[in-house]
Amino acid sequence: MEKKIFQKARPVFVPGMEAKPDTLAAFRCDFTVQPGKTYKLAIAAHTFYRAYINGVFLGAGPAPAPFGMLKADRYRLEGLKEGLNRLAVEVIGYVPSENNYATHETSCLIAELTEENKVICATGDAGFTCGLLIQKDCEAETLSFGRRVPLEAYHLDEAYTAWRTGAIPGAAACRETGEERIIRERGTAMPDFSIREGFRMLGIYSLRERPEEWKAQSWWESDAYIARCGGEGMKRPAYEDSLLEDTVYEGRLEEEKGTDGRCIYKLSGHEAPAALEFVMEEAETGFIGIAFSSEGPVTVDILWNDYLDGRGLLPVKADNVNRVIRLYSEGGRFAFEAMEPHFLKYIKVIFRGGKRVSLDRLYVRTYHFPDSPASGFVCSDKEMNRIYEGARRTLLTNSLAFFLDSPERERGGWAGDSYWTGRAAAMLLSDTTLERSMLTDFLAADYSVMQEGSFPACCSGGARKDPCMMYSWNLFLLLELTDYYRRTWDEEMKEAYRERVSLFLEASQAYKNSLGILENIPGSMFIDWSQSNDASHTAPICTAANGLYAFTLQRLGEMYHRADYIEEAECVRAVFRKVYDKVKGSRNDLFTMYPFLPDSMTVTEDGLTGNGAYSEAAQYYYFWTGLLSVKDAPALWKILKEEYGPCPEKYRGTAHLRVGNCGVFFGYMMRFELLARHEETALLEKEMKHLCGYMLSQDPGTFWETLSGTDSRNHGFGAYYGAILMRVFLGMEIPDRENKRVCFAPHPGSLKWAKGTMDTADGRISAFWRLGDEGIRMEMSAPEGYQIEAVIPEEYGFTRCMTVNGVQTDISGPILTGNKLSLELRRKE
């Protein structure tokens, strides 16, 4: 335990409850404030905490951490009153056994109050008392398959919030848990806790049951979970609400403005459940809050979603999430805020009973990484600008202390996703702290049981040792490490990974066959959300995984100056290139004619032989990883360009019908990078506008996990579309901090101008270009000590009159200057 974070505090919990699942605990510490003194709070917990000072929200957390560790948050306490002040902390202890957003460990709180750095109250001493908040009903259906914990349901009474400034019912001394946990700093900025209000009202309804019958039990709810949460008596609010449909409101509605200007909705005379529906201007990640009153017993259900379905209805069961919070009360006035964060744009509040009820306030307290003004991009095309803004919204709502898979269903941090999101954060937020935090967590995590030196697929969640390895995502993580190093020149991180990298690569040798390529890789193989993931496409020899392995070896060899890694990478590539040389001119069968390289292969007496499985995504892997080149496989590249992608120029003939379709995750990402790499700017622009525009034309204005939109409509990796705009069309590449160089290579496409900026650890980079009848003008400034490598767009390679930093010149090829560039290229008259 690092003393610089906690001097005296020790992990505690309610006596005897630290191992009991789904426990909501209350902790109190009263302290005296002297004028002119500085007071601070350091706090960590498992699973999650929420803190108040004198009944006013202070913060929530902590950031998830690897098994056996906790991350501490620090608060400087402002607005304290002289004399007695009260700290109140709620801790939800899930003790999860099925969850990828939290480790499967027991509950605890560790907190310490200091006055001028002197400890005045700490868990483990008599200053803290604790008790149980029995109002939370944990015998309820699960929140989602990624967060397999009871959805939030409460029996509200005065005691639910009164203890924050009064006494905890049945208060007792806290008991130390006896578990030592490594305590680390959060490592990133604290979340943005802004309040979002001003919901626009969409409708008021009476609800009636629909005739459809739905299956109550979700596929991810195990028998053990159901038994733990009430068995046959388990409450199912989401199931009940999914049976309701909107009809004309039959009661009375009164609307009035409160003294604070908020609209108050008063409902009465309704016998059927009554509902009010609202929409936010932009979708947000955060905690839903409500204030309401009732003259009699009432059940209040809060439903949310980030989109409305094809009938204009708010789906309460969607994307494997039960999207409802249930509140019971016997009447009175209550204020409530959820402990679980959600991603929403639409919200519906349902009242059952209550005689006269009043909705006095509705809000969302945001819970994501703070926005940054340090980066920006704008161009002459409004569609492209909309893609950039959608990417920023995707990034912000999926960032906390690491990059989230999705802000609602799972909230875990997956290695494959973060490869793309890390790049986006560097450009769209000018931030590398989130990526560093995530890389640190992966390194601190235990190996998968399948391979020494391996990494879990999901960051800071699950069991101590991941039972199933995702080998391809281990490779993506190591690729991200090499990208991160180029962006940051973080020698400490590079050296911290050195031993783990060596162990991982050494253990990988066990999968090498007689040809020196990987075969029968254990665990789960992920190539793309498509047919390419099927076993027939990935075993026994997965061609795409071998290409990714070789690419990773090459990049690690460059970073660690290991010639043997680079040599091994070329040996792996040579095996598959030899196979392709044999098959590129032959016919396989009627529906998979040349020149595709098979997804999976087998070693036979005739050598390495394809298994007849082909996918679009795998073909992109081959080019993206360097297994094949456009020079060596021009026919394949031509077919991929013209007959595949989100909006192909040509329809496929029968010769390609058996080639499986691609997904956005990650096949189209690689395709877009390849189009940029090979100067296919017009096609890249067309496809981005088609694909991204389709997603953005529908709710919630963020980028999706799959093409259908039936899965997560906000997936963090989609933020990379914004980085593509900056890297390709603006032409401002992510700087190489190790070599102090930044590339400026605009690809205008149909654009007339573009401008953008990003901040780095060394200073700001700013770039713009614009076209005119006479030529192109390019301007860039970089930090002192950097060099700018300027590349003139290919279409402007005519006979030219060019000035660089005021000096007329005639240079062919890239132009290397200092940290200031002013380039003007004009046609000769």
mmCIF file of C-alpha atoms in Angstrom, residues 480-799:
data_model
loop_
_atom_site.group_PDB
_atom_site.id
_atom_site.type_symbol
_atom_site.label_atom_id
_atom_site.label_comp_id
_atom_site.label_asym_id
_atom_site.label_seq_id
_atom_site.Cartn_x
_atom_site.Cartn_y
_atom_site.Cartn_z
ATOM 1 C CA GLU A 480 -0.921 -0.477 -29.311
ATOM 2 C CA LEU A 481 2.118 -0.418 -27.030
ATOM 3 C CA THR A 482 4.369 0.243 -30.029
ATOM 4 C CA ASP A 483 2.012 2.941 -31.362
ATOM 5 C CA TYR A 484 1.834 4.532 -27.928
ATOM 6 C CA TYR A 485 5.625 4.564 -27.653
ATOM 7 C CA ARG A 486 5.955 6.385 -30.967
ATOM 8 C CA ARG A 487 3.375 8.931 -29.819
ATOM 9 C CA THR A 488 4.898 9.541 -26.400
ATOM 10 C CA TRP A 489 8.487 8.255 -26.247
ATOM 11 C CA ASP A 490 7.500 6.799 -22.872
ATOM 12 C CA GLU A 491 10.655 4.861 -22.029
ATOM 13 C CA GLU A 492 9.278 3.870 -18.640
ATOM 14 C CA MET A 493 6.306 2.095 -20.212
ATOM 15 C CA LYS A 494 8.465 0.488 -22.870
ATOM 16 C CA GLU A 495 10.833 -0.964 -20.264
ATOM 17 C CA ALA A 496 7.999 -2.017 -17.956
ATOM 18 C CA TYR A 497 6.620 -4.219 -20.752
ATOM 19 C CA ARG A 498 9.947 -5.682 -21.874
ATOM 20 C CA GLU A 499 9.924 -8.809 -19.702
ATOM 21 C CA ARG A 500 6.212 -9.490 -20.304
ATOM 22 C CA VAL A 501 6.688 -9.155 -24.062
ATOM 23 C CA SER A 502 9.561 -11.616 -23.946
ATOM 24 C CA LEU A 503 7.506 -14.117 -21.937
ATOM 25 C CA PHE A 504 4.543 -13.783 -24.291
ATOM 26 C CA LEU A 505 6.592 -14.298 -27.439
ATOM 27 C CA GLU A 506 8.545 -17.158 -25.926
ATOM 28 C CA ALA A 507 5.310 -18.917 -24.900
ATOM 29 C CA SER A 508 3.912 -18.342 -28.393
ATOM 30 C CA GLN A 509 6.649 -20.557 -29.814
ATOM 31 C CA ALA A 510 4.663 -23.542 -28.546
ATOM 32 C CA TYR A 511 2.145 -22.967 -31.338
ATOM 33 C CA LYS A 512 4.764 -23.045 -34.111
ATOM 34 C CA ASN A 513 4.517 -25.945 -36.564
ATOM 35 C CA SER A 514 7.196 -27.386 -38.830
ATOM 36 C CA LEU A 515 6.812 -24.440 -41.207
ATOM 37 C CA GLY A 516 7.445 -21.910 -38.432
ATOM 38 C CA ILE A 517 3.918 -20.493 -38.410
ATOM 39 C CA LEU A 518 1.247 -20.490 -35.685
ATOM 40 C CA GLU A 519 -1.142 -23.447 -35.617
ATOM 41 C CA ASN A 520 -3.928 -24.506 -33.233
ATOM 42 C CA ILE A 521 -3.802 -21.310 -31.206
ATOM 43 C CA PRO A 522 -5.768 -21.958 -27.985
ATOM 44 C CA GLY A 523 -8.664 -19.894 -26.700
ATOM 45 C CA SER A 524 -11.009 -17.617 -28.598
ATOM 46 C CA MET A 525 -9.994 -16.095 -31.915
ATOM 47 C CA PHE A 526 -11.414 -12.739 -32.968
ATOM 48 C CA ILE A 527 -10.765 -11.379 -36.437
ATOM 49 C CA ASP A 528 -13.874 -9.309 -37.208
ATOM 50 C CA TRP A 529 -17.588 -9.260 -36.360
ATOM 51 C CA SER A 530 -18.304 -11.474 -39.337
ATOM 52 C CA GLN A 531 -17.982 -14.957 -40.735
ATOM 53 C CA SER A 532 -14.208 -14.593 -40.399
ATOM 54 C CA ASN A 533 -14.554 -15.557 -36.707
ATOM 55 C CA ASP A 534 -16.061 -18.973 -37.444
ATOM 56 C CA ALA A 535 -13.928 -21.988 -36.551
ATOM 57 C CA SER A 536 -13.745 -23.034 -40.209
ATOM 58 C CA HIS A 537 -12.041 -19.679 -40.907
ATOM 59 C CA THR A 538 -9.607 -19.708 -37.977
ATOM 60 C CA ALA A 539 -8.363 -23.292 -37.546
ATOM 61 C CA PRO A 540 -6.106 -25.089 -37.609
ATOM 62 C CA ILE A 541 -3.941 -22.350 -39.151
ATOM 63 C CA CYS A 542 -5.454 -18.852 -39.055
ATOM 64 C CA THR A 543 -3.882 -16.813 -41.853
ATOM 65 C CA ALA A 544 -5.022 -13.425 -40.505
ATOM 66 C CA ALA A 545 -3.700 -14.202 -37.014
ATOM 67 C CA ASN A 546 -0.336 -15.153 -38.488
ATOM 68 C CA GLY A 547 -0.260 -11.885 -40.412
ATOM 69 C CA LEU A 548 -1.074 -9.974 -37.212
ATOM 70 C CA TYR A 549 1.607 -11.938 -35.335
ATOM 71 C CA ALA A 550 4.235 -11.053 -37.953
ATOM 72 C CA PHE A 551 3.217 -7.381 -37.907
ATOM 73 C CA THR A 552 3.442 -7.301 -34.112
ATOM 74 C CA LEU A 553 6.866 -8.945 -34.190
ATOM 75 C CA GLN A 554 8.084 -6.361 -36.672
ATOM 76 C CA ARG A 555 6.851 -3.425 -34.604
ATOM 77 C CA LEU A 556 8.218 -4.864 -31.343
ATOM 78 C CA GLY A 557 11.527 -5.513 -33.076
ATOM 79 C CA GLU A 558 11.694 -1.888 -34.134
ATOM 80 C CA MET A 559 10.830 -0.630 -30.645
ATOM 81 C CA TYR A 560 13.192 -2.924 -28.726
ATOM 82 C CA HIS A 561 15.865 -3.022 -31.446
ATOM 83 C CA ARG A 562 15.503 -6.790 -31.776
ATOM 84 C CA ALA A 563 16.664 -7.957 -35.195
ATOM 85 C CA ASP A 564 15.555 -11.505 -34.338
ATOM 86 C CA TYR A 565 11.926 -10.386 -33.976
ATOM 87 C CA ILE A 566 12.050 -8.678 -37.381
ATOM 88 C CA GLU A 567 13.693 -11.714 -38.970
ATOM 89 C CA GLU A 568 11.017 -14.031 -37.542
ATOM 90 C CA ALA A 569 8.299 -11.731 -38.886
ATOM 91 C CA GLU A 570 9.723 -11.981 -42.397
ATOM 92 C CA CYS A 571 9.974 -15.775 -42.138
ATOM 93 C CA VAL A 572 6.267 -16.015 -41.252
ATOM 94 C CA ARG A 573 5.315 -13.712 -44.112
ATOM 95 C CA ALA A 574 7.440 -15.644 -46.579
ATOM 96 C CA VAL A 575 5.504 -18.866 -45.916
ATOM 97 C CA PHE A 576 2.163 -17.305 -46.824
ATOM 98 C CA ARG A 577 3.509 -15.297 -49.736
ATOM 99 C CA LYS A 578 4.759 -18.534 -51.215
ATOM 100 C CA VAL A 579 1.271 -20.025 -50.886
ATOM 101 C CA TYR A 580 -0.267 -16.974 -52.519
ATOM 102 C CA ASP A 581 2.130 -17.159 -55.446
ATOM 103 C CA LYS A 582 0.740 -20.633 -56.107
ATOM 104 C CA VAL A 583 -2.963 -19.837 -55.774
ATOM 105 C CA LYS A 584 -3.259 -16.356 -57.249
ATOM 106 C CA GLY A 585 -3.481 -17.627 -60.804
ATOM 107 C CA SER A 586 -5.582 -20.720 -60.173
ATOM 108 C CA ARG A 587 -9.268 -21.382 -59.716
ATOM 109 C CA ASN A 588 -10.407 -22.851 -56.436
ATOM 110 C CA ASP A 589 -14.020 -23.573 -57.312
ATOM 111 C CA LEU A 590 -16.947 -21.902 -59.021
ATOM 112 C CA PHE A 591 -17.720 -19.497 -56.172
ATOM 113 C CA THR A 592 -14.236 -18.606 -54.932
ATOM 114 C CA MET A 593 -12.113 -18.113 -58.007
ATOM 115 C CA TYR A 594 -8.713 -16.497 -57.812
ATOM 116 C CA PRO A 595 -7.068 -14.542 -56.366
ATOM 117 C CA PHE A 596 -8.124 -14.853 -52.691
ATOM 118 C CA LEU A 597 -5.828 -16.166 -49.983
ATOM 119 C CA PRO A 598 -7.678 -18.641 -47.728
ATOM 120 C CA ASP A 599 -8.650 -17.632 -44.185
ATOM 121 C CA SER A 600 -7.588 -21.014 -42.788
ATOM 122 C CA MET A 601 -5.108 -23.624 -43.923
ATOM 123 C CA THR A 602 -3.875 -27.127 -43.115
ATOM 124 C CA VAL A 603 -0.461 -28.727 -43.507
ATOM 125 C CA THR A 604 -0.783 -31.684 -45.878
ATOM 126 C CA GLU A 605 1.605 -33.852 -47.858
ATOM 127 C CA ASP A 606 1.413 -31.209 -50.583
ATOM 128 C CA GLY A 607 2.401 -28.470 -48.169
ATOM 129 C CA LEU A 608 0.235 -25.647 -46.826
ATOM 130 C CA THR A 609 -3.254 -26.063 -48.287
ATOM 131 C CA GLY A 610 -6.292 -23.811 -48.061
ATOM 132 C CA ASN A 611 -9.478 -25.070 -46.396
ATOM 133 C CA GLY A 612 -11.883 -23.335 -48.767
ATOM 134 C CA ALA A 613 -12.890 -20.593 -46.292
ATOM 135 C CA TYR A 614 -12.626 -16.966 -47.399
ATOM 136 C CA SER A 615 -13.731 -13.658 -45.912
ATOM 137 C CA GLU A 616 -13.462 -10.017 -46.850
ATOM 138 C CA ALA A 617 -12.112 -9.052 -43.433
ATOM 139 C CA ALA A 618 -9.242 -11.537 -43.582
ATOM 140 C CA GLN A 619 -8.128 -10.142 -46.963
ATOM 141 C CA TYR A 620 -7.826 -6.685 -45.367
ATOM 142 C CA TYR A 621 -5.711 -8.157 -42.582
ATOM 143 C CA TYR A 622 -3.256 -9.508 -45.152
ATOM 144 C CA PHE A 623 -2.612 -6.101 -46.704
ATOM 145 C CA TRP A 624 -2.855 -4.132 -43.442
ATOM 146 C CA THR A 625 -0.287 -6.323 -41.673
ATOM 147 C CA GLY A 626 2.113 -6.585 -44.615
ATOM 148 C CA LEU A 627 1.507 -10.270 -45.245
ATOM 149 C CA LEU A 628 0.661 -9.262 -48.829
ATOM 150 C CA SER A 629 1.405 -6.074 -50.709
ATOM 151 C CA VAL A 630 -0.523 -4.320 -53.449
ATOM 152 C CA LYS A 631 2.524 -4.739 -55.680
ATOM 153 C CA ASP A 632 2.533 -8.524 -55.204
ATOM 154 C CA ALA A 633 -1.256 -8.974 -55.299
ATOM 155 C CA PRO A 634 -2.662 -6.265 -57.596
ATOM 156 C CA ALA A 635 -5.599 -8.343 -58.825
ATOM 157 C CA LEU A 636 -6.784 -9.065 -55.292
ATOM 158 C CA TRP A 637 -6.463 -5.418 -54.290
ATOM 159 C CA LYS A 638 -8.426 -4.336 -57.384
ATOM 160 C CA ILE A 639 -11.260 -6.750 -56.579
ATOM 161 C CA LEU A 640 -11.385 -5.623 -52.941
ATOM 162 C CA LYS A 641 -11.528 -1.971 -53.980
ATOM 163 C CA GLU A 642 -14.222 -2.358 -56.598
ATOM 164 C CA GLU A 643 -16.464 -5.190 -55.393
ATOM 165 C CA TYR A 644 -16.302 -4.925 -51.601
ATOM 166 C CA GLY A 645 -16.611 -2.280 -48.918
ATOM 167 C CA PRO A 646 -19.733 -0.493 -47.625
ATOM 168 C CA CYS A 647 -20.814 0.788 -51.070
ATOM 169 C CA PRO A 648 -19.078 -1.225 -53.806
ATOM 170 C CA GLU A 649 -18.648 0.221 -57.256
ATOM 171 C CA LYS A 650 -19.444 -3.143 -58.845
ATOM 172 C CA TYR A 651 -21.633 -6.066 -57.830
ATOM 173 C CA ARG A 652 -19.825 -9.293 -57.204
ATOM 174 C CA GLY A 653 -19.967 -12.021 -59.766
ATOM 175 C CA THR A 654 -20.488 -15.690 -58.966
ATOM 176 C CA ALA A 655 -16.739 -16.093 -58.674
ATOM 177 C CA HIS A 656 -16.762 -14.299 -55.318
ATOM 178 C CA LEU A 657 -20.055 -15.301 -53.742
ATOM 179 C CA ARG A 658 -18.521 -17.526 -51.064
ATOM 180 C CA VAL A 659 -16.329 -14.771 -49.674
ATOM 181 C CA GLY A 660 -17.882 -13.809 -46.336
ATOM 182 C CA ASN A 661 -18.968 -10.225 -45.772
ATOM 183 C CA CYS A 662 -17.108 -7.805 -43.533
ATOM 184 C CA GLY A 663 -18.023 -5.827 -40.421
ATOM 185 C CA VAL A 664 -16.994 -2.411 -39.138
ATOM 186 C CA PHE A 665 -15.199 -4.072 -36.233
ATOM 187 C CA PHE A 666 -12.325 -4.215 -37.431
ATOM 188 C CA GLY A 667 -12.460 -5.016 -41.142
ATOM 189 C CA TYR A 668 -13.722 -1.669 -42.396
ATOM 190 C CA MET A 669 -11.288 0.176 -40.140
ATOM 191 C CA MET A 670 -8.449 -1.636 -41.882
ATOM 192 C CA ARG A 671 -10.030 -1.038 -45.293
ATOM 193 C CA PHE A 672 -10.189 2.707 -44.660
ATOM 194 C CA GLU A 673 -6.554 2.756 -43.571
ATOM 195 C CA LEU A 674 -5.575 0.823 -46.692
ATOM 196 C CA LEU A 675 -7.485 3.199 -48.957
ATOM 197 C CA ALA A 676 -5.634 6.094 -47.354
ATOM 198 C CA ARG A 677 -2.288 4.307 -47.568
ATOM 199 C CA HIS A 678 -2.710 3.723 -51.298
ATOM 200 C CA GLU A 679 -3.969 7.221 -52.180
ATOM 201 C CA GLU A 680 -7.571 6.142 -52.855
ATOM 202 C CA THR A 681 -8.845 9.396 -51.395
ATOM 203 C CA ALA A 682 -11.999 9.764 -53.481
ATOM 204 C CA LEU A 683 -13.113 6.225 -52.656
ATOM 205 C CA LEU A 684 -12.296 6.705 -48.973
ATOM 206 C CA GLU A 685 -14.359 9.889 -48.858
ATOM 207 C CA LYS A 686 -17.276 8.213 -50.614
ATOM 208 C CA GLU A 687 -17.259 5.204 -48.279
ATOM 209 C CA MET A 688 -16.861 7.222 -45.079
ATOM 210 C CA LYS A 689 -19.754 9.469 -45.999
ATOM 211 C CA HIS A 690 -21.868 6.439 -46.880
ATOM 212 C CA LEU A 691 -21.110 4.347 -43.795
ATOM 213 C CA CYS A 692 -20.618 7.037 -41.165
ATOM 214 C CA GLY A 693 -23.405 9.143 -42.581
ATOM 215 C CA TYR A 694 -25.819 6.217 -42.301
ATOM 216 C CA MET A 695 -24.997 5.731 -38.629
ATOM 217 C CA LEU A 696 -25.117 9.438 -37.824
ATOM 218 C CA SER A 697 -28.449 9.885 -39.601
ATOM 219 C CA GLN A 698 -29.982 7.738 -36.861
ATOM 220 C CA ASP A 699 -29.885 7.935 -33.094
ATOM 221 C CA PRO A 700 -27.939 8.475 -30.969
ATOM 222 C CA GLY A 701 -25.426 10.273 -33.195
ATOM 223 C CA THR A 702 -22.491 8.040 -32.282
ATOM 224 C CA PHE A 703 -20.785 5.158 -34.075
ATOM 225 C CA TRP A 704 -21.959 1.571 -33.857
ATOM 226 C CA GLU A 705 -20.472 -1.825 -33.050
ATOM 227 C CA THR A 706 -22.104 -3.593 -36.000
ATOM 228 C CA LEU A 707 -23.683 -2.566 -39.279
ATOM 229 C CA SER A 708 -27.205 -3.471 -38.167
ATOM 230 C CA GLY A 709 -27.466 -1.128 -35.194
ATOM 231 C CA THR A 710 -29.120 -3.888 -33.160
ATOM 232 C CA ASP A 711 -26.009 -4.085 -30.985
ATOM 233 C CA SER A 712 -24.325 -1.170 -29.258
ATOM 234 C CA ARG A 713 -24.948 2.083 -31.115
ATOM 235 C CA ASN A 714 -22.078 3.699 -29.264
ATOM 236 C CA HIS A 715 -18.830 1.787 -29.437
ATOM 237 C CA GLY A 716 -15.572 3.484 -28.493
ATOM 238 C CA PHE A 717 -13.445 2.263 -31.391
ATOM 239 C CA GLY A 718 -15.690 4.256 -33.788
ATOM 240 C CA ALA A 719 -14.022 7.448 -32.564
ATOM 241 C CA TYR A 720 -11.206 6.559 -34.929
ATOM 242 C CA TYR A 721 -13.263 7.827 -37.878
ATOM 243 C CA GLY A 722 -12.502 11.323 -36.587
ATOM 244 C CA ALA A 723 -8.799 10.551 -36.448
ATOM 245 C CA ILE A 724 -8.935 9.415 -40.094
ATOM 246 C CA LEU A 725 -10.257 12.836 -41.082
ATOM 247 C CA MET A 726 -7.339 14.549 -39.353
ATOM 248 C CA ARG A 727 -4.682 12.087 -40.497
ATOM 249 C CA VAL A 728 -5.790 11.703 -44.113
ATOM 250 C CA PHE A 729 -7.824 14.670 -45.317
ATOM 251 C CA LEU A 730 -6.159 17.351 -43.197
ATOM 252 C CA GLY A 731 -2.956 15.360 -43.534
ATOM 253 C CA MET A 732 -1.682 16.038 -39.993
ATOM 254 C CA GLU A 733 -0.206 12.757 -38.854
ATOM 255 C CA ILE A 734 0.191 11.740 -35.191
ATOM 256 C CA PRO A 735 3.692 13.037 -34.388
ATOM 257 C CA ASP A 736 6.650 10.724 -33.844
ATOM 258 C CA ARG A 737 7.922 11.988 -30.505
ATOM 259 C CA GLU A 738 10.944 9.704 -30.464
ATOM 260 C CA ASN A 739 12.342 11.225 -33.650
ATOM 261 C CA LYS A 740 10.697 14.645 -33.155
ATOM 262 C CA ARG A 741 9.032 14.594 -36.546
ATOM 263 C CA VAL A 742 5.520 15.216 -37.837
ATOM 264 C CA CYS A 743 4.228 14.495 -41.331
ATOM 265 C CA PHE A 744 1.957 16.924 -43.183
ATOM 266 C CA ALA A 745 0.452 15.215 -46.236
ATOM 267 C CA PRO A 746 -3.005 16.534 -47.223
ATOM 268 C CA HIS A 747 -5.355 14.426 -49.333
ATOM 269 C CA PRO A 748 -8.001 16.969 -50.370
ATOM 270 C CA GLY A 749 -10.510 14.725 -52.124
ATOM 271 C CA SER A 750 -13.462 17.040 -52.771
ATOM 272 C CA LEU A 751 -12.473 19.445 -49.985
ATOM 273 C CA LYS A 752 -11.486 23.034 -50.653
ATOM 274 C CA TRP A 753 -9.773 23.608 -47.321
ATOM 275 C CA ALA A 754 -9.163 21.998 -43.936
ATOM 276 C CA LYS A 755 -7.635 23.093 -40.666
ATOM 277 C CA GLY A 756 -6.927 21.504 -37.310
ATOM 278 C CA THR A 757 -4.769 21.407 -34.239
ATOM 279 C CA MET A 758 -3.641 19.063 -31.495
ATOM 280 C CA ASP A 759 -1.533 19.447 -28.390
ATOM 281 C CA THR A 760 1.373 17.187 -27.446
ATOM 282 C CA ALA A 761 3.687 16.831 -24.477
ATOM 283 C CA ASP A 762 6.170 19.009 -26.385
ATOM 284 C CA GLY A 763 3.729 21.683 -27.514
ATOM 285 C CA ARG A 764 1.013 22.407 -30.043
ATOM 286 C CA ILE A 765 0.825 21.350 -33.673
ATOM 287 C CA SER A 766 -1.371 23.444 -35.955
ATOM 288 C CA ALA A 767 -2.030 22.906 -39.650
ATOM 289 C CA PHE A 768 -4.201 24.186 -42.454
ATOM 290 C CA TRP A 769 -4.334 24.029 -46.203
ATOM 291 C CA ARG A 770 -6.513 25.534 -48.877
ATOM 292 C CA LEU A 771 -6.904 25.161 -52.620
ATOM 293 C CA GLY A 772 -7.229 27.892 -55.178
ATOM 294 C CA ASP A 773 -7.282 28.235 -58.913
ATOM 295 C CA GLU A 774 -3.551 28.833 -58.806
ATOM 296 C CA GLY A 775 -2.586 25.843 -56.656
ATOM 297 C CA ILE A 776 -2.355 24.903 -52.986
ATOM 298 C CA ARG A 777 -1.171 26.623 -49.840
ATOM 299 C CA MET A 778 0.002 24.583 -46.819
ATOM 300 C CA GLU A 779 0.862 25.978 -43.368
ATOM 301 C CA MET A 780 2.030 24.104 -40.270
ATOM 302 C CA SER A 781 3.689 24.922 -36.954
ATOM 303 C CA ALA A 782 5.142 22.294 -34.607
ATOM 304 C CA PRO A 783 6.952 22.404 -31.240
ATOM 305 C CA GLU A 784 10.498 23.688 -31.108
ATOM 306 C CA GLY A 785 12.995 21.008 -32.015
ATOM 307 C CA TYR A 786 10.601 19.191 -34.361
ATOM 308 C CA GLN A 787 10.957 18.717 -38.078
ATOM 309 C CA ILE A 788 8.036 18.879 -40.488
ATOM 310 C CA GLU A 789 7.949 16.482 -43.407
ATOM 311 C CA ALA A 790 5.607 17.952 -46.028
ATOM 312 C CA VAL A 791 4.190 15.900 -48.876
ATOM 313 C CA ILE A 792 2.429 17.716 -51.692
ATOM 314 C CA PRO A 793 -0.822 16.062 -52.823
ATOM 315 C CA GLU A 794 -0.223 13.814 -55.814
ATOM 316 C CA GLU A 795 -2.746 15.652 -57.966
ATOM 317 C CA TYR A 796 -0.642 18.826 -57.606
ATOM 318 C CA GLY A 797 2.515 17.257 -58.985
ATOM 319 C CA PHE A 798 2.403 19.423 -62.106
ATOM 320 C CA THR A 799 5.101 21.782 -63.314
#
